[in-house]
Protein backbone atom coordinates (compact mmCIF):
# COMPACT_ATOMS: atom_id res chain seq x y z
CA MET A 1 48.02 52.51 91.91
CA GLN A 2 45.09 50.82 93.59
CA THR A 3 44.16 48.98 90.39
CA VAL A 4 47.69 47.59 90.04
CA VAL A 5 47.66 46.31 93.62
CA ILE A 6 44.22 44.74 93.14
CA VAL A 7 45.45 42.89 90.02
CA ILE A 8 48.52 41.64 91.91
CA HIS A 9 46.29 40.66 94.83
CA LEU A 10 44.00 38.61 92.56
CA MET A 11 46.97 36.91 90.90
CA ILE A 12 48.34 35.94 94.34
CA VAL A 13 44.94 34.56 95.30
CA ALA A 14 44.68 32.42 92.16
CA VAL A 15 48.19 30.98 92.54
CA MET A 16 47.68 30.37 96.27
CA ILE A 17 44.47 28.43 95.60
CA GLY A 18 46.32 26.28 93.08
CA ALA A 19 49.23 25.67 95.49
CA VAL A 20 46.88 24.62 98.28
CA LEU A 21 44.95 22.26 96.01
CA LEU A 22 48.17 20.60 94.80
CA GLN A 23 49.30 19.72 98.32
CA LYS A 24 48.93 16.20 99.63
CA SER A 25 46.22 15.58 102.22
CA GLU A 26 47.72 14.23 105.45
CA GLY A 27 44.62 13.10 107.27
CA GLY A 28 42.76 11.53 104.41
CA GLY A 29 39.78 13.68 105.41
CA LEU A 30 37.92 13.04 102.19
CA GLY A 31 39.50 9.69 101.50
CA MET A 32 41.62 11.13 98.70
CA GLY A 33 45.06 11.55 100.26
CA GLY A 34 47.89 9.08 99.83
CA GLY A 35 48.45 7.21 96.62
CA ALA A 36 51.36 7.78 94.30
CA GLY A 37 51.35 10.51 91.73
CA PHE A 38 53.58 13.18 90.27
CA MET A 39 53.50 15.06 93.59
CA SER A 40 54.64 12.30 95.90
CA SER A 41 58.20 13.26 96.81
CA ARG A 42 59.17 14.97 100.02
CA GLY A 43 60.96 17.84 98.27
CA THR A 44 57.84 18.78 96.35
CA ALA A 45 55.87 18.96 99.60
CA ASN A 46 58.46 21.32 101.08
CA LEU A 47 58.40 23.47 97.95
CA LEU A 48 54.61 23.68 97.98
CA THR A 49 54.57 24.48 101.69
CA ARG A 50 57.08 27.27 101.30
CA THR A 51 55.32 28.59 98.20
CA THR A 52 52.03 28.66 100.10
CA ALA A 53 53.66 30.51 103.00
CA VAL A 54 55.19 33.14 100.68
CA LEU A 55 51.89 33.59 98.85
CA ALA A 56 50.02 33.91 102.16
CA ALA A 57 52.45 36.63 103.26
CA GLY A 58 51.94 38.44 99.93
CA PHE A 59 48.17 38.12 100.32
CA PHE A 60 48.38 39.59 103.82
CA LEU A 61 50.57 42.49 102.72
CA THR A 62 48.43 43.41 99.71
CA SER A 63 45.28 43.18 101.87
CA MET A 64 46.79 45.51 104.46
CA PHE A 65 47.94 47.95 101.77
CA LEU A 66 44.50 48.02 100.13
CA SER A 67 42.87 48.62 103.51
CA TRP A 68 45.28 51.44 104.32
CA HIS A 69 44.91 53.00 100.87
CA ALA A 70 41.10 52.95 101.07
CA GLY A 71 41.05 54.82 104.38
CA TYR A 72 43.98 57.17 103.71
CA SER A 73 42.07 60.17 102.35
CA ARG A 74 38.77 59.51 104.08
CA ALA A 75 37.60 62.46 106.16
CA PRO A 76 35.44 62.03 109.25
CA SER A 77 31.76 62.60 108.60
CA SER A 78 28.63 63.10 110.62
CA ILE A 79 25.82 60.57 110.82
CA ILE A 80 23.30 63.31 110.03
CA GLY A 81 24.77 63.90 106.58
CA THR A 82 26.77 67.10 106.96
CA PRO A 83 30.56 67.06 107.09
CA ALA A 84 31.96 67.01 110.61
CA SER A 85 34.14 70.07 110.00
CA GLN A 86 31.14 72.35 109.47
CA GLY A 87 29.51 73.74 112.57
CA GLN A 88 26.10 74.45 111.08
CA PRO A 89 23.64 72.31 109.15
CA ALA A 90 22.61 73.12 105.56
CA GLY A 91 19.71 75.34 106.74
CA GLY A 92 22.02 78.03 108.10
CA SER A 93 20.71 78.22 111.67
CA PRO A 94 22.22 75.93 114.27
CA ILE A 95 20.02 73.37 115.99
CA ALA A 96 19.61 74.20 119.65
CA PRO A 97 20.17 71.43 122.15
CA PRO A 98 16.91 69.87 123.30
CA THR A 99 15.49 71.34 126.48
CA SER A 100 12.55 68.98 126.66
CA GLY A 101 11.80 65.86 124.75
CA GLY A 102 14.45 63.95 122.86
CA ILE A 103 16.62 64.19 119.81
CA LEU A 104 13.67 63.30 117.58
CA ASP A 105 11.75 66.37 118.77
CA SER A 106 14.69 68.67 118.03
CA LEU A 107 15.16 67.11 114.58
CA LYS A 108 11.46 67.59 113.85
CA LYS A 109 11.70 71.28 114.82
CA ALA A 110 14.77 71.74 112.61
CA ASP A 111 12.97 70.06 109.70
CA GLU A 112 9.97 72.36 110.17
CA GLN A 113 12.28 75.41 110.16
CA GLN A 114 13.91 74.31 106.89
CA GLN A 115 10.55 73.67 105.21
CA ALA A 116 9.14 77.14 105.98
CA PRO A 117 7.29 78.51 102.93
CA ALA A 118 9.19 80.98 100.80
CA PRO A 119 7.75 84.51 100.52
CA GLY A 120 5.83 85.24 97.34
CA PRO A 121 2.74 83.91 95.61
CA GLN A 122 1.44 80.66 97.03
CA VAL A 123 -0.17 77.78 95.20
CA PRO A 124 -3.72 77.11 96.41
CA ARG A 125 -4.01 73.89 98.36
CA SER A 126 -6.89 71.46 97.95
CA GLN A 127 -8.69 70.33 101.09
């Protein structure tokens, strides 16, 4: 579904770019407006203006749908890395609120608790 809407979105973008580039410049900002050509009648200008407006509305709608679809199934998450619905971190024991120091001190203590050596034979450490 999302792929189909993205393809439609890109097609709208390409056609809208072409419609904008075909329109006559009114201010002569780059010195290119005016002059006679195959797009010089008033009816063509109205057609291009309406086409651009319809394409802009389609672009807006597909953008809003893609934004809604991307966030539809997203669950809230924690900045620490564990899902927000779980009450305990991966280590199993909850982190106590800090009594002294700051959040960095409590995170350091929790990291030290998780990295406690496992029981059993230990590898000798070099000094």
